C-alpha positions as protocol buffer text, in pm:
chain_id: "A"
residue {
  index: 1
  type: MET
  ca { x: 11099 y: 9511 z: 9429 }
}
residue {
  index: 2
  type: LYS
  ca { x: 11282 y: 9765 z: 9439 }
}
residue {
  index: 3
  type: LEU
  ca { x: 11027 y: 10106 z: 9379 }
}
residue {
  index: 4
  type: HIS
  ca { x: 11124 y: 10302 z: 9149 }
}
residue {
  index: 5
  type: ASN
  ca { x: 11201 y: 10740 z: 9188 }
}
residue {
  index: 6
  type: THR
  ca { x: 10989 y: 10912 z: 8963 }
}
residue {
  index: 7
  type: ASN
  ca { x: 11238 y: 11105 z: 8780 }
}
residue {
  index: 8
  type: ALA
  ca { x: 11202 y: 10922 z: 8389 }
}
residue {
  index: 9
  type: MET
  ca { x: 10838 y: 10919 z: 8510 }
}
residue {
  index: 10
  type: LEU
  ca { x: 10814 y: 11298 z: 8497 }
}
residue {
  index: 11
  type: ARG
  ca { x: 11091 y: 11345 z: 8281 }
}
residue {
  index: 12
  type: ASP
  ca { x: 10891 y: 11185 z: 7954 }
}
residue {
  index: 13
  type: ALA
  ca { x: 10574 y: 11361 z: 8049 }
}
residue {
  index: 14
  type: GLN
  ca { x: 10814 y: 11661 z: 7987 }
}
residue {
  index: 15
  type: SER
  ca { x: 10945 y: 11548 z: 7629 }
}
residue {
  index: 16
  type: ASN
  ca { x: 10637 y: 11397 z: 7456 }
}
residue {
  index: 17
  type: HIS
  ca { x: 10365 y: 11672 z: 7639 }
}
residue {
  index: 18
  type: TYR
  ca { x: 10140 y: 11516 z: 7850 }
}
residue {
  index: 19
  type: ALA
  ca { x: 10109 y: 11390 z: 8197 }
}
residue {
  index: 20
  type: VAL
  ca { x: 10214 y: 11165 z: 8492 }
}
residue {
  index: 21
  type: PRO
  ca { x: 9889 y: 11140 z: 8664 }
}
residue {
  index: 22
  type: ALA
  ca { x: 9916 y: 11069 z: 9048 }
}
residue {
  index: 23
  type: PHE
  ca { x: 9586 y: 10884 z: 9172 }
}
residue {
  index: 24
  type: ASN
  ca { x: 9564 y: 10923 z: 9578 }
}
residue {
  index: 25
  type: ILE
  ca { x: 9486 y: 10636 z: 9722 }
}
residue {
  index: 26
  type: HIS
  ca { x: 9253 y: 10549 z: 10056 }
}
residue {
  index: 27
  type: ASN
  ca { x: 9253 y: 10173 z: 10048 }
}
residue {
  index: 28
  type: LEU
  ca { x: 9345 y: 9835 z: 9918 }
}
residue {
  index: 29
  type: GLU
  ca { x: 9008 y: 9906 z: 9684 }
}
residue {
  index: 30
  type: THR
  ca { x: 9136 y: 10264 z: 9609 }
}
residue {
  index: 31
  type: PHE
  ca { x: 9528 y: 10077 z: 9533 }
}
residue {
  index: 32
  type: GLN
  ca { x: 9355 y: 9808 z: 9265 }
}
residue {
  index: 33
  type: VAL
  ca { x: 9108 y: 10039 z: 9101 }
}
residue {
  index: 34
  type: VAL
  ca { x: 9392 y: 10328 z: 8990 }
}
residue {
  index: 35
  type: VAL
  ca { x: 9706 y: 10063 z: 8939 }
}
residue {
  index: 36
  type: ASP
  ca { x: 9401 y: 9778 z: 8725 }
}
residue {
  index: 37
  type: THR
  ca { x: 9327 y: 10108 z: 8511 }
}
residue {
  index: 38
  type: CYS
  ca { x: 9658 y: 10258 z: 8424 }
}
residue {
  index: 39
  type: HIS
  ca { x: 9725 y: 9858 z: 8301 }
}
residue {
  index: 40
  type: GLU
  ca { x: 9450 y: 9850 z: 8081 }
}
residue {
  index: 41
  type: MET
  ca { x: 9547 y: 10183 z: 7982 }
}
residue {
  index: 42
  type: ARG
  ca { x: 9875 y: 10148 z: 7880 }
}
residue {
  index: 43
  type: SER
  ca { x: 9920 y: 10459 z: 8135 }
}
residue {
  index: 44
  type: PRO
  ca { x: 10209 y: 10540 z: 8412 }
}
residue {
  index: 45
  type: VAL
  ca { x: 10099 y: 10588 z: 8733 }
}
residue {
  index: 46
  type: ILE
  ca { x: 10207 y: 10721 z: 9065 }
}
residue {
  index: 47
  type: ILE
  ca { x: 10049 y: 10595 z: 9376 }
}
residue {
  index: 48
  type: ALA
  ca { x: 9950 y: 10866 z: 9583 }
}
residue {
  index: 49
  type: ALA
  ca { x: 9955 y: 10893 z: 10003 }
}
residue {
  index: 50
  type: THR
  ca { x: 9905 y: 11185 z: 10234 }
}
residue {
  index: 51
  type: PRO
  ca { x: 10079 y: 11114 z: 10570 }
}
residue {
  index: 52
  type: SER
  ca { x: 9660 y: 10985 z: 10725 }
}
residue {
  index: 53
  type: THR
  ca { x: 9671 y: 10795 z: 10428 }
}
residue {
  index: 54
  type: VAL
  ca { x: 10001 y: 10622 z: 10531 }
}
residue {
  index: 55
  type: ARG
  ca { x: 9913 y: 10658 z: 10906 }
}
residue {
  index: 56
  type: TYR
  ca { x: 9553 y: 10471 z: 10849 }
}
residue {
  index: 57
  type: ALA
  ca { x: 9679 y: 10203 z: 10588 }
}
residue {
  index: 58
  type: ASP
  ca { x: 10077 y: 10171 z: 10745 }
}
residue {
  index: 59
  type: LYS
  ca { x: 10378 y: 10271 z: 10528 }
}
residue {
  index: 60
  type: ASP
  ca { x: 10441 y: 9965 z: 10465 }
}
residue {
  index: 61
  type: TYR
  ca { x: 10192 y: 9807 z: 10375 }
}
residue {
  index: 62
  type: LEU
  ca { x: 10153 y: 10040 z: 10082 }
}
residue {
  index: 63
  type: ILE
  ca { x: 10473 y: 9994 z: 9981 }
}
residue {
  index: 64
  type: ALA
  ca { x: 10410 y: 9580 z: 9914 }
}
residue {
  index: 65
  type: LEU
  ca { x: 10134 y: 9630 z: 9737 }
}
residue {
  index: 66
  type: THR
  ca { x: 10360 y: 9903 z: 9520 }
}
residue {
  index: 67
  type: GLY
  ca { x: 10623 y: 9641 z: 9461 }
}
residue {
  index: 68
  type: THR
  ca { x: 10307 y: 9362 z: 9415 }
}
residue {
  index: 69
  type: ALA
  ca { x: 10145 y: 9586 z: 9145 }
}
residue {
  index: 70
  type: MET
  ca { x: 10540 y: 9661 z: 9001 }
}
residue {
  index: 71
  type: GLU
  ca { x: 10588 y: 9235 z: 8958 }
}
residue {
  index: 72
  type: LYS
  ca { x: 10195 y: 9226 z: 8783 }
}
residue {
  index: 73
  type: TYR
  ca { x: 10187 y: 9512 z: 8543 }
}
residue {
  index: 74
  type: ASP
  ca { x: 10429 y: 9572 z: 8344 }
}
residue {
  index: 75
  type: ILE
  ca { x: 10430 y: 9957 z: 8353 }
}
residue {
  index: 76
  type: PRO
  ca { x: 10602 y: 10273 z: 8550 }
}
residue {
  index: 77
  type: MET
  ca { x: 10491 y: 10284 z: 8918 }
}
residue {
  index: 78
  type: SER
  ca { x: 10584 y: 10456 z: 9206 }
}
residue {
  index: 79
  type: PHE
  ca { x: 10462 y: 10483 z: 9533 }
}
residue {
  index: 80
  type: HIS
  ca { x: 10458 y: 10895 z: 9636 }
}
residue {
  index: 81
  type: LEU
  ca { x: 10427 y: 11040 z: 9960 }
}
residue {
  index: 82
  type: ASP
  ca { x: 10190 y: 11403 z: 9956 }
}
residue {
  index: 83
  type: HIS
  ca { x: 10230 y: 11668 z: 10149 }
}
residue {
  index: 84
  type: HIS
  ca { x: 10466 y: 11496 z: 10399 }
}
residue {
  index: 85
  type: GLU
  ca { x: 10573 y: 11827 z: 10683 }
}
residue {
  index: 86
  type: ASP
  ca { x: 10720 y: 11581 z: 10900 }
}
residue {
  index: 87
  type: VAL
  ca { x: 11129 y: 11549 z: 10804 }
}
residue {
  index: 88
  type: LYS
  ca { x: 11157 y: 11176 z: 11062 }
}
residue {
  index: 89
  type: GLU
  ca { x: 10893 y: 11034 z: 10970 }
}
residue {
  index: 90
  type: ILE
  ca { x: 10905 y: 11060 z: 10511 }
}
residue {
  index: 91
  type: GLU
  ca { x: 11374 y: 10940 z: 10647 }
}
residue {
  index: 92
  type: THR
  ca { x: 11144 y: 10655 z: 10749 }
}
residue {
  index: 93
  type: THR
  ca { x: 10892 y: 10615 z: 10508 }
}
residue {
  index: 94
  type: VAL
  ca { x: 11226 y: 10596 z: 10253 }
}
residue {
  index: 95
  type: ALA
  ca { x: 11442 y: 10392 z: 10384 }
}
residue {
  index: 96
  type: ALA
  ca { x: 11157 y: 10184 z: 10418 }
}
residue {
  index: 97
  type: GLY
  ca { x: 11156 y: 10159 z: 10011 }
}
residue {
  index: 98
  type: CYS
  ca { x: 10925 y: 10452 z: 9925 }
}
residue {
  index: 99
  type: ARG
  ca { x: 11186 y: 10617 z: 9682 }
}
residue {
  index: 100
  type: SER
  ca { x: 10880 y: 10960 z: 9580 }
}
residue {
  index: 101
  type: VAL
  ca { x: 10833 y: 11160 z: 9800 }
}
residue {
  index: 102
  type: MET
  ca { x: 10622 y: 11574 z: 9838 }
}
residue {
  index: 103
  type: ILE
  ca { x: 10814 y: 11801 z: 10162 }
}
residue {
  index: 104
  type: ASP
  ca { x: 10610 y: 12030 z: 10191 }
}
residue {
  index: 105
  type: ALA
  ca { x: 10699 y: 12340 z: 10346 }
}
residue {
  index: 106
  type: SER
  ca { x: 10487 y: 12535 z: 10166 }
}
residue {
  index: 107
  type: ARG
  ca { x: 10330 y: 12703 z: 10512 }
}
residue {
  index: 108
  type: LEU
  ca { x: 10727 y: 12825 z: 10540 }
}
residue {
  index: 109
  type: PRO
  ca { x: 10862 y: 13141 z: 10514 }
}
residue {
  index: 110
  type: TYR
  ca { x: 11111 y: 13141 z: 10218 }
}
residue {
  index: 111
  type: GLU
  ca { x: 11498 y: 13041 z: 10471 }
}
residue {
  index: 112
  type: GLU
  ca { x: 11281 y: 12782 z: 10661 }
}
residue {
  index: 113
  type: ASN
  ca { x: 11134 y: 12581 z: 10403 }
}
residue {
  index: 114
  type: VAL
  ca { x: 11457 y: 12518 z: 10233 }
}
residue {
  index: 115
  type: ALA
  ca { x: 11694 y: 12497 z: 10502 }
}
residue {
  index: 116
  type: LYS
  ca { x: 11383 y: 12194 z: 10533 }
}
residue {
  index: 117
  type: VAL
  ca { x: 11317 y: 12118 z: 10191 }
}
residue {
  index: 118
  type: LYS
  ca { x: 11716 y: 12007 z: 10174 }
}
residue {
  index: 119
  type: GLN
  ca { x: 11841 y: 11859 z: 10463 }
}
residue {
  index: 120
  type: VAL
  ca { x: 11498 y: 11624 z: 10287 }
}
residue {
  index: 121
  type: VAL
  ca { x: 11636 y: 11630 z: 9938 }
}
residue {
  index: 122
  type: ALA
  ca { x: 12087 y: 11456 z: 10163 }
}
residue {
  index: 123
  type: PHE
  ca { x: 11849 y: 11207 z: 10233 }
}
residue {
  index: 124
  type: ALA
  ca { x: 11659 y: 11109 z: 9972 }
}
residue {
  index: 125
  type: HIS
  ca { x: 11854 y: 11161 z: 9737 }
}
residue {
  index: 126
  type: THR
  ca { x: 12085 y: 10952 z: 9913 }
}
residue {
  index: 127
  type: CYS
  ca { x: 11847 y: 10677 z: 9879 }
}
residue {
  index: 128
  type: GLY
  ca { x: 11756 y: 10734 z: 9503 }
}
residue {
  index: 129
  type: ALA
  ca { x: 11463 y: 10859 z: 9579 }
}
residue {
  index: 130
  type: SER
  ca { x: 11338 y: 11222 z: 9409 }
}
residue {
  index: 131
  type: VAL
  ca { x: 11190 y: 11462 z: 9628 }
}
residue {
  index: 132
  type: GLU
  ca { x: 10926 y: 11692 z: 9469 }
}
residue {
  index: 133
  type: ALA
  ca { x: 10839 y: 12081 z: 9704 }
}
residue {
  index: 134
  type: GLU
  ca { x: 10540 y: 12380 z: 9702 }
}
residue {
  index: 135
  type: LEU
  ca { x: 10689 y: 12697 z: 9548 }
}
residue {
  index: 136
  type: GLY
  ca { x: 10334 y: 12895 z: 9737 }
}
residue {
  index: 137
  type: LYS
  ca { x: 10059 y: 12789 z: 9909 }
}
residue {
  index: 138
  type: LEU
  ca { x: 9728 y: 12589 z: 9760 }
}
residue {
  index: 139
  type: VAL
  ca { x: 9393 y: 12733 z: 9949 }
}
residue {
  index: 140
  type: GLY
  ca { x: 9137 y: 12461 z: 10059 }
}
residue {
  index: 141
  type: GLN
  ca { x: 9245 y: 12119 z: 10248 }
}
residue {
  index: 142
  type: GLU
  ca { x: 9351 y: 11781 z: 10162 }
}
residue {
  index: 143
  type: ASP
  ca { x: 9296 y: 11561 z: 10432 }
}
residue {
  index: 144
  type: ASP
  ca { x: 9476 y: 11740 z: 10705 }
}
residue {
  index: 145
  type: LEU
  ca { x: 9587 y: 12001 z: 10498 }
}
residue {
  index: 146
  type: VAL
  ca { x: 9419 y: 12281 z: 10575 }
}
residue {
  index: 147
  type: VAL
  ca { x: 9511 y: 12622 z: 10397 }
}
residue {
  index: 148
  type: ALA
  ca { x: 9274 y: 12952 z: 10457 }
}
residue {
  index: 149
  type: ASP
  ca { x: 9142 y: 13178 z: 10145 }
}
residue {
  index: 150
  type: ALA
  ca { x: 9411 y: 13512 z: 10330 }
}
residue {
  index: 151
  type: ASP
  ca { x: 9675 y: 13242 z: 10312 }
}
residue {
  index: 152
  type: SER
  ca { x: 9731 y: 13146 z: 9930 }
}
residue {
  index: 153
  type: ALA
  ca { x: 10030 y: 13218 z: 9763 }
}
residue {
  index: 154
  type: TYR
  ca { x: 10046 y: 13258 z: 9394 }
}
residue {
  index: 155
  type: THR
  ca { x: 10413 y: 13106 z: 9278 }
}
residue {
  index: 156
  type: ASN
  ca { x: 10707 y: 13371 z: 9200 }
}
residue {
  index: 157
  type: PRO
  ca { x: 10888 y: 13310 z: 8907 }
}
residue {
  index: 158
  type: ASP
  ca { x: 11177 y: 13456 z: 9079 }
}
residue {
  index: 159
  type: ASP
  ca { x: 11115 y: 13314 z: 9387 }
}
residue {
  index: 160
  type: ALA
  ca { x: 11037 y: 12940 z: 9172 }
}
residue {
  index: 161
  type: VAL
  ca { x: 11432 y: 12985 z: 8999 }
}
residue {
  index: 162
  type: ARG
  ca { x: 11611 y: 13051 z: 9316 }
}
residue {
  index: 163
  type: TYR
  ca { x: 11440 y: 12822 z: 9489 }
}
residue {
  index: 164
  type: VAL
  ca { x: 11478 y: 12477 z: 9297 }
}
residue {
  index: 165
  type: ALA
  ca { x: 11888 y: 12625 z: 9276 }
}
residue {
  index: 166
  type: ASP
  ca { x: 11827 y: 12690 z: 9656 }
}
residue {
  index: 167
  type: THR
  ca { x: 11718 y: 12353 z: 9722 }
}
residue {
  index: 168
  type: GLY
  ca { x: 11790 y: 12112 z: 9454 }
}
residue {
  index: 169
  type: ILE
  ca { x: 11487 y: 11917 z: 9433 }
}
residue {
  index: 170
  type: ASP
  ca { x: 11395 y: 11694 z: 9091 }
}
residue {
  index: 171
  type: SER
  ca { x: 10994 y: 11864 z: 9037 }
}
residue {
  index: 172
  type: LEU
  ca { x: 10786 y: 12145 z: 9165 }
}
residue {
  index: 173
  type: ALA
  ca { x: 10452 y: 12190 z: 9271 }
}
residue {
  index: 174
  type: VAL
  ca { x: 10329 y: 12577 z: 9153 }
}
residue {
  index: 175
  type: ALA
  ca { x: 10065 y: 12750 z: 9327 }
}
residue {
  index: 176
  type: ILE
  ca { x: 9870 y: 12941 z: 8969 }
}
residue {
  index: 177
  type: GLY
  ca { x: 9485 y: 12930 z: 9166 }
}
residue {
  index: 178
  type: THR
  ca { x: 9422 y: 12585 z: 9195 }
}
residue {
  index: 179
  type: ALA
  ca { x: 9299 y: 12407 z: 9544 }
}
residue {
  index: 180
  type: HIS
  ca { x: 9244 y: 12183 z: 9684 }
}
residue {
  index: 181
  type: GLY
  ca { x: 8910 y: 11967 z: 9805 }
}
residue {
  index: 182
  type: LEU
  ca { x: 8563 y: 12127 z: 9538 }
}
residue {
  index: 183
  type: TYR
  ca { x: 8605 y: 12470 z: 9483 }
}
residue {
  index: 184
  type: LYS
  ca { x: 8323 y: 12820 z: 9537 }
}
residue {
  index: 185
  type: GLY
  ca { x: 8283 y: 12829 z: 9137 }
}
residue {
  index: 186
  type: ARG
  ca { x: 8506 y: 12852 z: 8826 }
}
residue {
  index: 187
  type: PRO
  ca { x: 8846 y: 12826 z: 8900 }
}
residue {
  index: 188
  type: LYS
  ca { x: 9051 y: 13113 z: 8683 }
}
residue {
  index: 189
  type: LEU
  ca { x: 9374 y: 12986 z: 8610 }
}
residue {
  index: 190
  type: ASP
  ca { x: 9706 y: 13274 z: 8556 }
}
residue {
  index: 191
  type: PHE
  ca { x: 9860 y: 13044 z: 8294 }
}
residue {
  index: 192
  type: GLU
  ca { x: 10064 y: 13394 z: 8191 }
}
residue {
  index: 193
  type: ARG
  ca { x: 10219 y: 13273 z: 8515 }
}
residue {
  index: 194
  type: LEU
  ca { x: 10275 y: 12927 z: 8470 }
}
residue {
  index: 195
  type: LYS
  ca { x: 10452 y: 13064 z: 8070 }
}
residue {
  index: 196
  type: GLU
  ca { x: 10694 y: 13202 z: 8234 }
}
residue {
  index: 197
  type: ILE
  ca { x: 10805 y: 12949 z: 8580 }
}
residue {
  index: 198
  type: ARG
  ca { x: 10810 y: 12714 z: 8276 }
}
residue {
  index: 199
  type: SER
  ca { x: 11109 y: 12908 z: 8052 }
}
residue {
  index: 200
  type: ARG
  ca { x: 11255 y: 12951 z: 8354 }
}
residue {
  index: 201
  type: VAL
  ca { x: 11268 y: 12664 z: 8524 }
}
residue {
  index: 202
  type: ASP
  ca { x: 11392 y: 12340 z: 8398 }
}
residue {
  index: 203
  type: ILE
  ca { x: 11254 y: 12032 z: 8600 }
}
residue {
  index: 204
  type: PRO
  ca { x: 10879 y: 11906 z: 8562 }
}
residue {
  index: 205
  type: LEU
  ca { x: 10623 y: 12116 z: 8701 }
}
residue {
  index: 206
  type: VAL
  ca { x: 10365 y: 11978 z: 8896 }
}
residue {
  index: 207
  type: LEU
  ca { x: 9952 y: 12083 z: 8903 }
}
residue {
  index: 208
  type: HIS
  ca { x: 9788 y: 12053 z: 9268 }
}
residue {
  index: 209
  type: GLY
  ca { x: 9395 y: 12116 z: 9341 }
}
residue {
  index: 210
  type: ALA
  ca { x: 9295 y: 11989 z: 8958 }
}
residue {
  index: 211
  type: SER
  ca { x: 9069 y: 11756 z: 9098 }
}
residue {
  index: 212
  type: ASP
  ca { x: 8699 y: 11994 z: 9029 }
}
residue {
  index: 213
  type: VAL
  ca { x: 8940 y: 12211 z: 8773 }
}
residue {
  index: 214
  type: PRO
  ca { x: 8771 y: 12234 z: 8393 }
}
residue {
  index: 215
  type: ASP
  ca { x: 8924 y: 11962 z: 8186 }
}
residue {
  index: 216
  type: GLU
  ca { x: 8974 y: 12165 z: 7903 }
}
residue {
  index: 217
  type: LEU
  ca { x: 9193 y: 12387 z: 8174 }
}
residue {
  index: 218
  type: VAL
  ca { x: 9431 y: 12087 z: 8296 }
}
residue {
  index: 219
  type: GLN
  ca { x: 9489 y: 12033 z: 7930 }
}
residue {
  index: 220
  type: LYS
  ca { x: 9572 y: 12376 z: 7869 }
}
residue {
  index: 221
  type: ALA
  ca { x: 9811 y: 12371 z: 8210 }
}
residue {
  index: 222
  type: ILE
  ca { x: 9963 y: 11988 z: 8039 }
}
residue {
  index: 223
  type: SER
  ca { x: 9946 y: 12214 z: 7704 }
}
residue {
  index: 224
  type: LEU
  ca { x: 10217 y: 12451 z: 7907 }
}
residue {
  index: 225
  type: GLY
  ca { x: 10428 y: 12215 z: 8094 }
}
residue {
  index: 226
  type: ILE
  ca { x: 10267 y: 12073 z: 8392 }
}
residue {
  index: 227
  type: CYS
  ca { x: 10427 y: 11730 z: 8353 }
}
residue {
  index: 228
  type: LYS
  ca { x: 10213 y: 11521 z: 8668 }
}
residue {
  index: 229
  type: VAL
  ca { x: 9878 y: 11592 z: 8758 }
}
residue {
  index: 230
  type: ASN
  ca { x: 9715 y: 11560 z: 9166 }
}
residue {
  index: 231
  type: VAL
  ca { x: 9397 y: 11363 z: 9152 }
}
residue {
  index: 232
  type: ALA
  ca { x: 9188 y: 11323 z: 9507 }
}
residue {
  index: 233
  type: THR
  ca { x: 8866 y: 11448 z: 9600 }
}
residue {
  index: 234
  type: ASP
  ca { x: 8780 y: 11366 z: 9234 }
}
residue {
  index: 235
  type: LEU
  ca { x: 8792 y: 10986 z: 9342 }
}
residue {
  index: 236
  type: LYS
  ca { x: 8628 y: 10990 z: 9711 }
}
residue {
  index: 237
  type: ILE
  ca { x: 8339 y: 11141 z: 9582 }
}
residue {
  index: 238
  type: PRO
  ca { x: 8152 y: 10834 z: 9340 }
}
residue {
  index: 239
  type: PHE
  ca { x: 8363 y: 10589 z: 9571 }
}
residue {
  index: 240
  type: SER
  ca { x: 8139 y: 10749 z: 9912 }
}
residue {
  index: 241
  type: ASN
  ca { x: 7874 y: 10846 z: 9685 }
}
residue {
  index: 242
  type: ALA
  ca { x: 7825 y: 10471 z: 9497 }
}
residue {
  index: 243
  type: VAL
  ca { x: 7835 y: 10293 z: 9881 }
}
residue {
  index: 244
  type: LYS
  ca { x: 7615 y: 10519 z: 9971 }
}
residue {
  index: 245
  type: SER
  ca { x: 7362 y: 10439 z: 9706 }
}
residue {
  index: 246
  type: PHE
  ca { x: 7416 y: 10019 z: 9734 }
}
residue {
  index: 247
  type: PHE
  ca { x: 7322 y: 9988 z: 10115 }
}
residue {
  index: 248
  type: LYS
  ca { x: 7024 y: 10267 z: 10090 }
}
residue {
  index: 249
  type: GLU
  ca { x: 6940 y: 9940 z: 9859 }
}
residue {
  index: 250
  type: ASN
  ca { x: 7039 y: 9697 z: 10002 }
}
residue {
  index: 251
  type: PRO
  ca { x: 7052 y: 9814 z: 10436 }
}
residue {
  index: 252
  type: GLU
  ca { x: 7093 y: 9518 z: 10516 }
}
residue {
  index: 253
  type: ALA
  ca { x: 7406 y: 9450 z: 10335 }
}
residue {
  index: 254
  type: ASN
  ca { x: 7716 y: 9344 z: 10543 }
}
residue {
  index: 255
  type: ASP
  ca { x: 7984 y: 9200 z: 10279 }
}
residue {
  index: 256
  type: PRO
  ca { x: 8281 y: 9372 z: 10192 }
}
residue {
  index: 257
  type: ARG
  ca { x: 8263 y: 9243 z: 9867 }
}
residue {
  index: 258
  type: LYS
  ca { x: 7970 y: 9315 z: 9730 }
}
residue {
  index: 259
  type: TYR
  ca { x: 7930 y: 9786 z: 9891 }
}
residue {
  index: 260
  type: MET
  ca { x: 8286 y: 9787 z: 9793 }
}
residue {
  index: 261
  type: THR
  ca { x: 8231 y: 9678 z: 9412 }
}
residue {
  index: 262
  type: PRO
  ca { x: 7989 y: 9976 z: 9353 }
}
residue {
  index: 263
  type: GLY
  ca { x: 8252 y: 10150 z: 9437 }
}
residue {
  index: 264
  type: LYS
  ca { x: 8523 y: 10029 z: 9270 }
}
residue {
  index: 265
  type: GLU
  ca { x: 8285 y: 10133 z: 8924 }
}
residue {
  index: 266
  type: ALA
  ca { x: 8137 y: 10424 z: 9083 }
}
residue {
  index: 267
  type: MET
  ca { x: 8624 y: 10620 z: 9113 }
}
residue {
  index: 268
  type: LYS
  ca { x: 8712 y: 10373 z: 8788 }
}
residue {
  index: 269
  type: ALA
  ca { x: 8526 y: 10545 z: 8543 }
}
residue {
  index: 270
  type: ILE
  ca { x: 8663 y: 10822 z: 8662 }
}
residue {
  index: 271
  type: VAL
  ca { x: 9007 y: 10731 z: 8665 }
}
residue {
  index: 272
  type: ARG
  ca { x: 9029 y: 10589 z: 8283 }
}
residue {
  index: 273
  type: HIS
  ca { x: 8851 y: 11003 z: 8211 }
}
residue {
  index: 274
  type: LYS
  ca { x: 9148 y: 11145 z: 8450 }
}
residue {
  index: 275
  type: ILE
  ca { x: 9424 y: 10945 z: 8197 }
}
residue {
  index: 276
  type: GLU
  ca { x: 9240 y: 11092 z: 7908 }
}
residue {
  index: 277
  type: VAL
  ca { x: 9221 y: 11429 z: 8008 }
}
residue {
  index: 278
  type: CYS
  ca { x: 9624 y: 11385 z: 8100 }
}
residue {
  index: 279
  type: GLY
  ca { x: 9725 y: 11204 z: 7782 }
}
residue {
  index: 280
  type: SER
  ca { x: 9917 y: 10976 z: 7924 }
}
residue {
  index: 281
  type: GLN
  ca { x: 9692 y: 10604 z: 7761 }
}
residue {
  index: 282
  type: ASN
  ca { x: 9861 y: 10439 z: 7546 }
}
residue {
  index: 283
  type: ARG
  ca { x: 10231 y: 10545 z: 7673 }
}
residue {
  index: 284
  type: CYS
  ca { x: 10406 y: 10220 z: 7786 }
}
């Protein structure tokens, strides 16, 4: 089945003041938990994969899995490349059927960032794919992507207006104080900055680094215009902890179907909770 881009999903979320959850998956089990739970809760979903996940699971399998899930479930769904930096790899994956990509050129100077993003936009739009890009830098680690505290940068509202016009992107990831991975203290989000960006930029806005952020802060960000929320670390930790606990209690276990099941159950509870935080349940 032909995959969909994320434009319609995000525009609906923007119009109706909720957020579409973008869950990072890593294997068949995590994929199953995400799509099954979203179907149960009638939530649209973006299945996100970082470069290391695509290398691990293979783009063709991930695209095929998404197509199968779309035939099985009648909810809005898209497979999305998250934090990809290699233009050729993006083009290859779009050519294979992916219809939603994030080109991350945020570590580059503004003009180089724009030039790289425009290249991806030109190719992706020709194929019917949507493009997300990031302006500013989030600290922390997202798989292979590492940004030190000293290199962090908030999104400048003036630059955001110019960036959207210069690149032609479909959605914008903003840096307002979130971080990838776990936080060293309570996150402090710059909501005034978000308000100004939302008032001046009309495309959907994306919140990266939503794991470990208190629910009330995520919900406030959604109320101020965020319509896509990325979740990764909050899924990996309970899944892994449940598998570790199973082996402590069953050291001789060797059947993946048995030791993966507790991980799936632990992750399912988190997926359900994140859907509720996003307000995306019963939207389809």
